[in-house]
Structures are given as C-alpha cells and as structure tokens.
PDB file of C-alpha atoms in Angstrom:
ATOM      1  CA  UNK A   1     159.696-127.146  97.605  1.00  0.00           C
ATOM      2  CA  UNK A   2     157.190-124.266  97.886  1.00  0.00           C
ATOM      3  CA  UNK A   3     158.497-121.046  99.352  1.00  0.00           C
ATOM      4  CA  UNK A   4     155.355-121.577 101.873  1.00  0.00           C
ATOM      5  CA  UNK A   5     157.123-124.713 103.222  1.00  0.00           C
ATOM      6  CA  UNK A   6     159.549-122.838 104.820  1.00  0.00           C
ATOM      7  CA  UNK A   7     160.280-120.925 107.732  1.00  0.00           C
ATOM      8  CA  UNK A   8     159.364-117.678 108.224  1.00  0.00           C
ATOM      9  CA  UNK A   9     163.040-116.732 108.753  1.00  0.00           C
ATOM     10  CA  UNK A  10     163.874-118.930 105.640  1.00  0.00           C
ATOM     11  CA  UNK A  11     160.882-117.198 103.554  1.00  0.00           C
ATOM     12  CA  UNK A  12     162.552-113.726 104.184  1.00  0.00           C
ATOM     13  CA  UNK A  13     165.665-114.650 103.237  1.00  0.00           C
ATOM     14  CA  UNK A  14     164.908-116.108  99.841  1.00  0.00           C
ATOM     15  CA  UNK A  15     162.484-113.089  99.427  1.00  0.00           C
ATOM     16  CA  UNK A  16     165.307-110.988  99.491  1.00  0.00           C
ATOM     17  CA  UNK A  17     167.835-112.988  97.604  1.00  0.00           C
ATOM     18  CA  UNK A  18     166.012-114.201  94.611  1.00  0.00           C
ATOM     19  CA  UNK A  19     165.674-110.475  92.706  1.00  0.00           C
ATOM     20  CA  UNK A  20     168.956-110.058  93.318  1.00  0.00           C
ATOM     21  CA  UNK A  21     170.392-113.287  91.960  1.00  0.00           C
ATOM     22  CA  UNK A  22     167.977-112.036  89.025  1.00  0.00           C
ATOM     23  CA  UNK A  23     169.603-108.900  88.554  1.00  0.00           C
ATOM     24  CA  UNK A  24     172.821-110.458  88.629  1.00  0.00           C
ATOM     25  CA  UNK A  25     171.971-113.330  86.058  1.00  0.00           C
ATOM     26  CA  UNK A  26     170.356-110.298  83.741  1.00  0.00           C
ATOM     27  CA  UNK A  27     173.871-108.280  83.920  1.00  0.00           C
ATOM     28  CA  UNK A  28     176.091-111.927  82.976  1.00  0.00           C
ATOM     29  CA  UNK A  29     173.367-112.375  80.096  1.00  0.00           C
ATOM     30  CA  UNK A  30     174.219-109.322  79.153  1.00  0.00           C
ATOM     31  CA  UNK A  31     178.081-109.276  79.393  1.00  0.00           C
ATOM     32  CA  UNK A  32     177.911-112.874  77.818  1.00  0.00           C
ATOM     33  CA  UNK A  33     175.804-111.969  74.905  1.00  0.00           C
ATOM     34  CA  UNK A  34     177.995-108.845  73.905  1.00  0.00           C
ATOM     35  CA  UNK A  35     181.375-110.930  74.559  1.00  0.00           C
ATOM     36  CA  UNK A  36     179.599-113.982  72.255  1.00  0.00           C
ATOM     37  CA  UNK A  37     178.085-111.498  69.219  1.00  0.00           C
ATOM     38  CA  UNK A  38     180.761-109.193  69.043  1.00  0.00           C
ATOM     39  CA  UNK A  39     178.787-106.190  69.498  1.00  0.00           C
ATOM     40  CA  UNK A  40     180.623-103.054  69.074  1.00  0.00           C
ATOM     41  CA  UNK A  41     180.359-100.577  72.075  1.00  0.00           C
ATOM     42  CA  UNK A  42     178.921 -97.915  69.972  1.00  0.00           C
ATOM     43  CA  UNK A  43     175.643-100.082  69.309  1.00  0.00           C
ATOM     44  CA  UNK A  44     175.450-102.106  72.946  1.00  0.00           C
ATOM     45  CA  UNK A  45     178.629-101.497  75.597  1.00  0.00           C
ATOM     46  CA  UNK A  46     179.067-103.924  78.334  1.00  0.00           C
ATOM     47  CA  UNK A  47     177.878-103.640  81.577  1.00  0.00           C
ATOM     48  CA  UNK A  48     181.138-102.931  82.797  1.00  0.00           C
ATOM     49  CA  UNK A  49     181.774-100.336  80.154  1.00  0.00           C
ATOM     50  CA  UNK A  50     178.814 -98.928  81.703  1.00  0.00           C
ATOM     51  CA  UNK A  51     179.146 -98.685  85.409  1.00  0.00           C
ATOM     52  CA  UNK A  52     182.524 -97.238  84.612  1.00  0.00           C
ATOM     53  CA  UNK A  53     180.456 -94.408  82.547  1.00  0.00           C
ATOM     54  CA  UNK A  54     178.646 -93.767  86.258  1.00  0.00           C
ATOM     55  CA  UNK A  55     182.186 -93.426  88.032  1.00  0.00           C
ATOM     56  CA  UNK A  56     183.720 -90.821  85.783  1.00  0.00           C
ATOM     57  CA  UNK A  57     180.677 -88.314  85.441  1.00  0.00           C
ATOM     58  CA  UNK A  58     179.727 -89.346  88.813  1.00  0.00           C
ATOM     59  CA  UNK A  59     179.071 -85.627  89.672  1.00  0.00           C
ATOM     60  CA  UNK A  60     177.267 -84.758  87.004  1.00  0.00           C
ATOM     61  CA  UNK A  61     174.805 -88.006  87.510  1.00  0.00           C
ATOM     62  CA  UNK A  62     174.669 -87.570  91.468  1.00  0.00           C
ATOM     63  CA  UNK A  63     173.163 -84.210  90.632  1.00  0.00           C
ATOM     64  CA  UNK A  64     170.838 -85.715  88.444  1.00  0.00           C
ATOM     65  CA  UNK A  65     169.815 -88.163  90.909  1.00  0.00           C
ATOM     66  CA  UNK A  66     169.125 -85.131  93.247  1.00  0.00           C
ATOM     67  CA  UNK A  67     167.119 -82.993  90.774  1.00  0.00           C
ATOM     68  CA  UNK A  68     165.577 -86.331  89.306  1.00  0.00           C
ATOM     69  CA  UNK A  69     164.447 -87.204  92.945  1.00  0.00           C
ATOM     70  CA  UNK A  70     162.795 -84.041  94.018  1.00  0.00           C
ATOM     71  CA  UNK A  71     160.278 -84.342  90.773  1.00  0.00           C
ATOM     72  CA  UNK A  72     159.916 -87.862  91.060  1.00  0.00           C
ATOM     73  CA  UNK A  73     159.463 -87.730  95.133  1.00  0.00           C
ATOM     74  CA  UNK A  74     157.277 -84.553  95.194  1.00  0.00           C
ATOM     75  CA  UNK A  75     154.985 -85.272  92.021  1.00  0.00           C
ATOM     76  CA  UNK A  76     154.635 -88.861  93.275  1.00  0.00           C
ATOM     77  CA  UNK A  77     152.992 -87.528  96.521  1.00  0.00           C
ATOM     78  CA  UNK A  78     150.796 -85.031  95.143  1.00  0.00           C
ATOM     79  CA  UNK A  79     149.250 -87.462  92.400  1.00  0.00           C
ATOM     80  CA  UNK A  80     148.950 -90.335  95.170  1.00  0.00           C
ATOM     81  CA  UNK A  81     147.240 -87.274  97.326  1.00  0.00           C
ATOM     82  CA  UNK A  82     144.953 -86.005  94.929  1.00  0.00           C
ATOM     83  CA  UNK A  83     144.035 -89.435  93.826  1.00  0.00           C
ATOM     84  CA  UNK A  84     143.199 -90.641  97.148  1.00  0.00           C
ATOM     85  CA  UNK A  85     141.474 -87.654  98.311  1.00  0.00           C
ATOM     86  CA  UNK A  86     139.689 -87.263  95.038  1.00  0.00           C
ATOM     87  CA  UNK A  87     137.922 -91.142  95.169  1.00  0.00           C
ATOM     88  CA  UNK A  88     136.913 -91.002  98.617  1.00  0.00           C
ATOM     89  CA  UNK A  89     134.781 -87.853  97.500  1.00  0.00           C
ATOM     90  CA  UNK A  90     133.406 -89.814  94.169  1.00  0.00           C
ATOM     91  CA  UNK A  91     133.060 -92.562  96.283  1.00  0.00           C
ATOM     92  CA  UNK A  92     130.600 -90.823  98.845  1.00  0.00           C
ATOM     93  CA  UNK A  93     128.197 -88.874  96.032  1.00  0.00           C
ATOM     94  CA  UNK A  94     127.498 -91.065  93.396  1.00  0.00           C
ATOM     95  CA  UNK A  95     126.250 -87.996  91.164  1.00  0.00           C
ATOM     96  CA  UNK A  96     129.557 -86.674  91.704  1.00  0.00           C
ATOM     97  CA  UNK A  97     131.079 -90.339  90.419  1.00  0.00           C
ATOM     98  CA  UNK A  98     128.818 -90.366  87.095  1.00  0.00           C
ATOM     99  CA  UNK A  99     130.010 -86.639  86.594  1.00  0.00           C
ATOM    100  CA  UNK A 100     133.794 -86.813  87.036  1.00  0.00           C
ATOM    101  CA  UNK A 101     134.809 -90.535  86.125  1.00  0.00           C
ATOM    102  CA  UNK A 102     134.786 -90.187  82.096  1.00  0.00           C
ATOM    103  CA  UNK A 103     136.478 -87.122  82.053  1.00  0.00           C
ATOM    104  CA  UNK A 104     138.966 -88.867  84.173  1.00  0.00           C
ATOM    105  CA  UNK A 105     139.162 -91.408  81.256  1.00  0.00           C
ATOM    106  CA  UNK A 106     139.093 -88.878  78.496  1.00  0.00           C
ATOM    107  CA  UNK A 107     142.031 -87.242  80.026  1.00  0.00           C
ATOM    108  CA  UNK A 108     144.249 -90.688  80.707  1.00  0.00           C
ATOM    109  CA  UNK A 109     144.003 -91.109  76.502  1.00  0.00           C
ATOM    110  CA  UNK A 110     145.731 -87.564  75.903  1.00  0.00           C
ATOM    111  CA  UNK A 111     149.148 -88.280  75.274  1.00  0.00           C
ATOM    112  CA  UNK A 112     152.002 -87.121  78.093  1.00  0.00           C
ATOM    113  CA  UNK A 113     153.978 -85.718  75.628  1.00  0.00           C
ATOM    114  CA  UNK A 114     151.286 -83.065  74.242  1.00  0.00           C
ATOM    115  CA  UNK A 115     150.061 -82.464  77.954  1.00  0.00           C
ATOM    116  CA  UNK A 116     153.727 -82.161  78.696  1.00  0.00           C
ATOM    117  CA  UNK A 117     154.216 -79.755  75.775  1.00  0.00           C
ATOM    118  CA  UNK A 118     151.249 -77.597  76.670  1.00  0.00           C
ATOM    119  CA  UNK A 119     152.120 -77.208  80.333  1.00  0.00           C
ATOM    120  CA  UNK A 120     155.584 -75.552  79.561  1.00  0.00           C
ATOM    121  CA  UNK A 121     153.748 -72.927  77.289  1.00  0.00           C
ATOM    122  CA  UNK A 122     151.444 -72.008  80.694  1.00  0.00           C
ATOM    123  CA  UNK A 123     153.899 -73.143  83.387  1.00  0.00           C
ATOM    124  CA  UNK A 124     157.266 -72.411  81.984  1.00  0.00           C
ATOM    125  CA  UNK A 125     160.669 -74.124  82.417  1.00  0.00           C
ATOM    126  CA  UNK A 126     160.886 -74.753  85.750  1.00  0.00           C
ATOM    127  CA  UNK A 127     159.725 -77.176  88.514  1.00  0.00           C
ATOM    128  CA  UNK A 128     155.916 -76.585  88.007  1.00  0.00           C
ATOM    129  CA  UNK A 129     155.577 -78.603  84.895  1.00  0.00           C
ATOM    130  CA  UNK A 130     157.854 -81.362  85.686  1.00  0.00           C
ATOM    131  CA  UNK A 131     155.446 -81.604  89.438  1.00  0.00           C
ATOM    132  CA  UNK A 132     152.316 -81.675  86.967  1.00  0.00           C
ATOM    133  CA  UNK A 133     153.294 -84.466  84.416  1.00  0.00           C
ATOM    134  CA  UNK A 134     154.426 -87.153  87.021  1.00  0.00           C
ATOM    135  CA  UNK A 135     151.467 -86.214  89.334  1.00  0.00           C
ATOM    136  CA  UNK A 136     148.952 -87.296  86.309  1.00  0.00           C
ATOM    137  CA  UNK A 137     150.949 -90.608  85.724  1.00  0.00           C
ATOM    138  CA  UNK A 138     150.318 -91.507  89.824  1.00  0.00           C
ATOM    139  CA  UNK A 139     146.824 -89.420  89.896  1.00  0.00           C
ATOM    140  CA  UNK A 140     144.694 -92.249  87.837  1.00  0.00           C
ATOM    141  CA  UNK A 141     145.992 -95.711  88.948  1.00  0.00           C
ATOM    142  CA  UNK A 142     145.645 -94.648  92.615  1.00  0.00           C
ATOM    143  CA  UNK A 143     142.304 -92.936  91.966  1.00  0.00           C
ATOM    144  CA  UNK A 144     140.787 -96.055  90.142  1.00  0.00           C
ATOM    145  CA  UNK A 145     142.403 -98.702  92.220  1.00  0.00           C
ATOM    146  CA  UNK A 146     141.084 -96.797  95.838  1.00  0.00           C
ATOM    147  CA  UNK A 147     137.548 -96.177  94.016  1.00  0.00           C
ATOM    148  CA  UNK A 148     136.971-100.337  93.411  1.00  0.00           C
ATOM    149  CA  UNK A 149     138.547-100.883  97.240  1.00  0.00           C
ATOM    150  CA  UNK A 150     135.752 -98.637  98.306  1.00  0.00           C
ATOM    151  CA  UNK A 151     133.073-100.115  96.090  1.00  0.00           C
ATOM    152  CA  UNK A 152     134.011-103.308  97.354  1.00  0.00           C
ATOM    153  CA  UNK A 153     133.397-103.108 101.091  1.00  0.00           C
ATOM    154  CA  UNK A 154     130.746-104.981 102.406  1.00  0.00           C
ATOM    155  CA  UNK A 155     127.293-103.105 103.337  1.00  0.00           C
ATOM    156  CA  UNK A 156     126.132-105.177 105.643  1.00  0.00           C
ATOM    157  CA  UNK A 157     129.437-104.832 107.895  1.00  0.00           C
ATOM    158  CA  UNK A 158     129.364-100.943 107.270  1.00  0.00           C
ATOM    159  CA  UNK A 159     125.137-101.290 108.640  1.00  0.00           C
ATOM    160  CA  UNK A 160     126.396-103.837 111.312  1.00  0.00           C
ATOM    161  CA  UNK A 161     128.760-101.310 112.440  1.00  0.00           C
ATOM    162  CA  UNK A 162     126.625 -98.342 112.370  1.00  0.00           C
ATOM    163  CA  UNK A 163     123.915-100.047 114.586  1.00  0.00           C
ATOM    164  CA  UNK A 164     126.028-101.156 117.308  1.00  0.00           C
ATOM    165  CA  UNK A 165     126.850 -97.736 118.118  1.00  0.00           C
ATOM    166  CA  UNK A 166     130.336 -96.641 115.894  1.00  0.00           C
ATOM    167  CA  UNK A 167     130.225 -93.435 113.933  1.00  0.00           C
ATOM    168  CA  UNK A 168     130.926 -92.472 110.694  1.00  0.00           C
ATOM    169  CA  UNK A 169     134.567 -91.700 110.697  1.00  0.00           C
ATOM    170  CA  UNK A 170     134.914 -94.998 113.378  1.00  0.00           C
ATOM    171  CA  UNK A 171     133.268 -96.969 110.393  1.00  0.00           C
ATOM    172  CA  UNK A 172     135.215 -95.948 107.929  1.00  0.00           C
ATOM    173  CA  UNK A 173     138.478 -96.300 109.702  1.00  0.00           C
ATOM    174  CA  UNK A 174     137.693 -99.504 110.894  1.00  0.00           C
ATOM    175  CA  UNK A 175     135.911-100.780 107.611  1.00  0.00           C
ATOM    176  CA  UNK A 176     136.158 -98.979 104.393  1.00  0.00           C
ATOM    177  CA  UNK A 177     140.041 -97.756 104.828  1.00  0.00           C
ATOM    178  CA  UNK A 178     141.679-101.278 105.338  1.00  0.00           C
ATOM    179  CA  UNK A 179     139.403-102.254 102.087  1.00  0.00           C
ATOM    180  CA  UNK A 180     141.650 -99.768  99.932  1.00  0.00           C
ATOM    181  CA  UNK A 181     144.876-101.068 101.401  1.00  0.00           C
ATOM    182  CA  UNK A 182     145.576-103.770  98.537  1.00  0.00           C
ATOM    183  CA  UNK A 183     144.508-101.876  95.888  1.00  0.00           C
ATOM    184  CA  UNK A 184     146.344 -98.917  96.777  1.00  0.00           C
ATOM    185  CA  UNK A 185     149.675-100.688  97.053  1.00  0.00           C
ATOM    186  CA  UNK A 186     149.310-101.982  93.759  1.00  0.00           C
ATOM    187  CA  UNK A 187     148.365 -98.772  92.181  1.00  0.00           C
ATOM    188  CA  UNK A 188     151.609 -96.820  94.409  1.00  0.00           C
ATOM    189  CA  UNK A 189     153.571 -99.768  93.207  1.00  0.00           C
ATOM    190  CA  UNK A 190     152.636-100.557  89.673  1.00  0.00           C
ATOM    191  CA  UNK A 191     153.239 -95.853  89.653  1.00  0.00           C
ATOM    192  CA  UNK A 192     156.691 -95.948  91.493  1.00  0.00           C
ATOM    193  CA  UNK A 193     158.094 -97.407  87.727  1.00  0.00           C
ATOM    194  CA  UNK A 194     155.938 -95.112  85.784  1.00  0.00           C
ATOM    195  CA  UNK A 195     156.859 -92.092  87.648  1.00  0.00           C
ATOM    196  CA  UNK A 196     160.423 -92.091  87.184  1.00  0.00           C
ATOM    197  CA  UNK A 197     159.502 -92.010  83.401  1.00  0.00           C
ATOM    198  CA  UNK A 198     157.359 -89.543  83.729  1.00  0.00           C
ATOM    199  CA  UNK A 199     160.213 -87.373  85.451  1.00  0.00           C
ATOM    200  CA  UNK A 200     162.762 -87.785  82.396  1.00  0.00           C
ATOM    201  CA  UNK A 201     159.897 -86.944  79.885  1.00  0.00           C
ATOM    202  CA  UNK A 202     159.147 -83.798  81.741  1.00  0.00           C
ATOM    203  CA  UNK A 203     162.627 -82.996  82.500  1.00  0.00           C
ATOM    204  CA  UNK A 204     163.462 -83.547  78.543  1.00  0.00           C
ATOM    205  CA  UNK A 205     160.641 -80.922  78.146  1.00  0.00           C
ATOM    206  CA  UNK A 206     160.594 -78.899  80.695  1.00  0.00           C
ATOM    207  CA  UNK A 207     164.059 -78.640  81.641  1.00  0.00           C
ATOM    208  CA  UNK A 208     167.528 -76.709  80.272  1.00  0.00           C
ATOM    209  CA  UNK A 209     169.832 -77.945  82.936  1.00  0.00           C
ATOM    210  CA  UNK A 210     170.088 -80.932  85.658  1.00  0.00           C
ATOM    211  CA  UNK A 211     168.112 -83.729  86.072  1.00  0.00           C
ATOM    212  CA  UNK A 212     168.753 -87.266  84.476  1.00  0.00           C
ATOM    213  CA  UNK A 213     166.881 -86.771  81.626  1.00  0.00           C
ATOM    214  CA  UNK A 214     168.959 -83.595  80.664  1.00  0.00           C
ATOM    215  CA  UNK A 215     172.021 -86.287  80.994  1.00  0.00           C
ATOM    216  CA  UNK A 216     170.198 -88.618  79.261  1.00  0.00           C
ATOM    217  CA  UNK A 217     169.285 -86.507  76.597  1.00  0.00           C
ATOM    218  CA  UNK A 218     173.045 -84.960  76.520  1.00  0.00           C
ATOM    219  CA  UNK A 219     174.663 -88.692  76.190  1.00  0.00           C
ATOM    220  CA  UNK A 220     172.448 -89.686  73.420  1.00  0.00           C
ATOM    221  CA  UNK A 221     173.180 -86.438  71.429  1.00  0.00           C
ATOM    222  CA  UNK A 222     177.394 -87.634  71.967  1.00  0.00           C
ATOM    223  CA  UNK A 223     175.862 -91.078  70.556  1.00  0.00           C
ATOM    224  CA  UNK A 224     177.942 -91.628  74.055  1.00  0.00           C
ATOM    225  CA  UNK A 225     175.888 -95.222  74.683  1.00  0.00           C
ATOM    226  CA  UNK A 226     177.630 -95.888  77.903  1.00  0.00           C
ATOM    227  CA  UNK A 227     176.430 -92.819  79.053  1.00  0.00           C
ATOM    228  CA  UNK A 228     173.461 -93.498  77.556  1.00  0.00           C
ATOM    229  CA  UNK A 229     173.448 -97.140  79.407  1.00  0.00           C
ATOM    230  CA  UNK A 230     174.493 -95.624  82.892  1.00  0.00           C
ATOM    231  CA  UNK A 231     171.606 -93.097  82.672  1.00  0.00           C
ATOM    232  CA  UNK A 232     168.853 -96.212  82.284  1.00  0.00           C
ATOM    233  CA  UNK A 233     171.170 -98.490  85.456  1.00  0.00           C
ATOM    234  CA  UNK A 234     170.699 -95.525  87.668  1.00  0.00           C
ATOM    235  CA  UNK A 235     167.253 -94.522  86.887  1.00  0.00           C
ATOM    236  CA  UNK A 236     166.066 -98.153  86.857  1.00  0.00           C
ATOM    237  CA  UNK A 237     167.852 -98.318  89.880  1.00  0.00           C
ATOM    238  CA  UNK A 238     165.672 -95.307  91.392  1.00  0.00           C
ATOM    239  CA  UNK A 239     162.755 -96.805  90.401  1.00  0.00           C
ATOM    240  CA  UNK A 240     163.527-100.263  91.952  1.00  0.00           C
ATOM    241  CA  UNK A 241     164.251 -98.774  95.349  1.00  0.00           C
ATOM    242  CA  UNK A 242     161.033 -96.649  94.961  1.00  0.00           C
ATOM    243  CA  UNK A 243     158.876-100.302  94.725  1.00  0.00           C
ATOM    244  CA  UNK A 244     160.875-101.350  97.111  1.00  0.00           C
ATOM    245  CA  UNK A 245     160.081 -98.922  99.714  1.00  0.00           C
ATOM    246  CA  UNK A 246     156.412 -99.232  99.148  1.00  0.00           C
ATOM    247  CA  UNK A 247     156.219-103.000  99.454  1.00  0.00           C
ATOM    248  CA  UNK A 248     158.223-102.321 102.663  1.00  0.00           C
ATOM    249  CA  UNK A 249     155.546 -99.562 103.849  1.00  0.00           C
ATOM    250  CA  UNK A 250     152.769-102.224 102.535  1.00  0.00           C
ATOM    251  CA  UNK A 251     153.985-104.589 104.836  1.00  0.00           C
ATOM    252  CA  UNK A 252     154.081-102.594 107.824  1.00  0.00           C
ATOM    253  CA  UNK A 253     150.706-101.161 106.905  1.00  0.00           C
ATOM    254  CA  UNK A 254     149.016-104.972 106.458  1.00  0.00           C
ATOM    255  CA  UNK A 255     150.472-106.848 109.354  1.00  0.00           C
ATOM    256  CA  UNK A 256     147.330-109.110 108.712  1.00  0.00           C
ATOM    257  CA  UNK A 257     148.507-110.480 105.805  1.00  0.00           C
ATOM    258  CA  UNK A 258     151.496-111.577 106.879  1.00  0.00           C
ATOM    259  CA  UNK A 259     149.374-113.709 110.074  1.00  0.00           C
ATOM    260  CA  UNK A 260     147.144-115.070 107.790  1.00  0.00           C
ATOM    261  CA  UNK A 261     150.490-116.634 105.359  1.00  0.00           C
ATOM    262  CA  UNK A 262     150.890-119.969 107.508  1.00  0.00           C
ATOM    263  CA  UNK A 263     153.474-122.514 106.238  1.00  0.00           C
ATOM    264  CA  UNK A 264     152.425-125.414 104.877  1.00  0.00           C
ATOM    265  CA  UNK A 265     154.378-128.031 106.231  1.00  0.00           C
ATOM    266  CA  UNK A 266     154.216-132.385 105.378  1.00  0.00           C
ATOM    267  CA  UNK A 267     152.852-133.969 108.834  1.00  0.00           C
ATOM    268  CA  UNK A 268     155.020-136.514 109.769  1.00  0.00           C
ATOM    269  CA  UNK A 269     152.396-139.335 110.774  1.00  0.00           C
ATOM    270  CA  UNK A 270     153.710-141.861 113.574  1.00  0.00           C
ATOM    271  CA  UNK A 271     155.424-144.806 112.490  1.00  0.00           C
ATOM    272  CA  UNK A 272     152.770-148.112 113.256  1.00  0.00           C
ATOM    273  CA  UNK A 273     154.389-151.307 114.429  1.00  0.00           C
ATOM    274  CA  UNK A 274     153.895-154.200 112.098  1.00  0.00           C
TER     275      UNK A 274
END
C-alpha cells in the first residue's frame, strides 16, 4: 500500500516511525556483524561498547556538544544569511550576476582544509575561524539553490501583478519569495549534515581545547575507538536533529504543500444486482 493511501493521521505516524526503525535496524546490523566476525574492539567496538563510552566522559562530551553547537548554530546562520541576501542582489543586476558567480565557483574548488589553515594564520585560535569555515560550507548551496528559485519565477505573473496595482516589495513577497521556498529547504537541509563537519574540521584546526572535534581528535590519538565511535553517534546525532528541525520549519513555512498531498484512496463502486 502507498503511504498516500493512508490517512493523514496514519501518514504522520509512519513518517515518524520509519527512520527510526532504520536507525534501529542499522545499530542490530551493526552489533550482529561484530558478534558474527569477531571483530576485536580495538578495530570496530559494539554499539553498546560505544554508548557506554558517551556515559563515562559524559562531561567532557556534553561540553563538546555545547562548544560544537555554538559554531555549528552561529556559522550555519551567517552562511544561510549571506547566501540569501547575497542572490537576491545577483538576482536583481544581472551585471552584478556575470561578475560575482565564477568567483563564487572558483572559491567552492579551494579545499576547506587550506582555507581552514589560512584563516587561523589571519584570524587566530579562537571562534572567528571556526564561524568562517562552516559559514562557506552553508554560503554556496543556499546561494545557488535561492538564485535558480528566483530565475524560475514566472514573468508574466510578476507583469500581471505589477499592472493590477501591487508594488515591488508586494510582488516579490507574494511571487518571487514563495518561488525560493523549495530550493532553499533543500540547500538548509542538504547544509545542516555538512555543517557539523565543517565544525570538527575547524575545531581540529582552529581549536586547543573543547569542542567535539578536540574529543574526537583526543580519542583517536588514545587509538580509544569507542571514544572514537561515541564522538561520530553524537555528532551524527546533532546533525540529524539539525535536518530535522528544518524539515519541521519547511513544513510550517509551505502549508501549501501539505493541501495539495491528497490521499489516493480505491473507490468502492456500488455493488449491481444480477
């Protein structure tokens, strides 16, 4: 049965269960398949082995979780900021579009780690840096995905618009904006998992103490691999609840999308007497 077929009550539900009957099933794959090829802990520990690991240093990961946060949280907002702001300009002067958009390419195929690298010569160790590197990661796919909502929008309802009477700002609210919407999700989305690797390479830079890539960095220089293992659960974890978050705002932002999903249901036709 299609997940259309069902109620919208129904829909939710299975919405909501099926990652996390996923998640589940990948944790017993994993359990089963270091129980079944006798993998020594030292190489791949259990799952267990590695939740424990986020018990006992507990403090020392719930302060990287707080450090981790602020970088990922603030640097995520600026880059989704600048990138906004930044194609809604492009997108009103084309000169300024033919200028700007290749060196907006040219400076996506510098690698992270040597922009990363340079900013800690100019910036220092400290939260500057860290801001800078996970700002870039959000700053492109937002800018690029907003740019081709823009271009998309239909002139004639923008010139339909404009002659009965609405102004410019009315138009684009109206208009242009909602045409960025899906785009933009996807971009904020597709950056929420990007971003929180872009805060452990910057902390591993940029950083001497806190964060979870300091922990990270610390466990794998123990060879501790349950450390190791509890650093990925929780930042995977961070960057789950991140794309979770934004598909939440998504949906509150696109309550259109949600009318236009109608369930697609078998009509029962009436029984003809023979």
């Amino acid at each position: 049965m299609s997940i259309d077929a069902l109620s919208p009550s129904r829909r939710r539900w299975v919405t909501l269960i099926t990652p996390i009957v996923s998640i589940l099933g990948l944790l017993v794959i994993w359990a089963l398949a270091v129980q079944l090829f006798a993998i020594p802990a030292y190489v791949l520990p259990s799952p267990w082995a590695a939740f424990a690991a986020i018990v006992e240093d507990r403090d020392a990961i719930g302060r990287g979780i707080v450090a981790t946060g602020q970088v990922f949280a603030l640097g995520f907002v600026i880059g989704a900021a600048l990138g906004f702001l930044l194609a809604l300009v492009m997108s009103a002067s084309p000169l300024l579009f033919r200028l700007l958009y290749p060196i907006m390419i040219v400076s996506q195929a510098i690698p992270v780690v040597a922009i990363g690298a340079a900013l800690v010569i100019w910036l220092g160790f400290g939260l500057a840096p860290k801001l800078v590197v996970v700002a870039m990661i959000v700053f492109f796919p937002v800018l690029v995905n907003v740019l081709d909502g823009l271009r998309s929008v239909d002139p004639d309802s923008v010139h339909l618009a404009r002659a009965m009477g609405a102004s410019r700002w009315r138009t684009f609210v109206v208009i242009a904006l909602p045409a960025t919407y899906t785009p933009l999700f996807s971009a904020l989305k597709m950056s929420a998992t990007f971003s929180v690797t872009g805060a452990i390479l910057a902390e591993s830079l940029a950083s001497t103490t806190g964060g979870l890539g300091v922990y990270l960095s610390t466990m794998q220089g123990r060879f501790n691999t349950a450390g190791v293992f509890a650093a990925i659960i929780v930042l995977a974890s961070i960057g789950l609840l991140a794309f979770l978050l934004i598909s939440l705002w998504e949906s509150a932002s696109t309550p259109w999308r949600r009318a236009s999903i109608v369930p697609r249901r078998r009509r029962m036709l009436p029984r003809t007497r023979s």
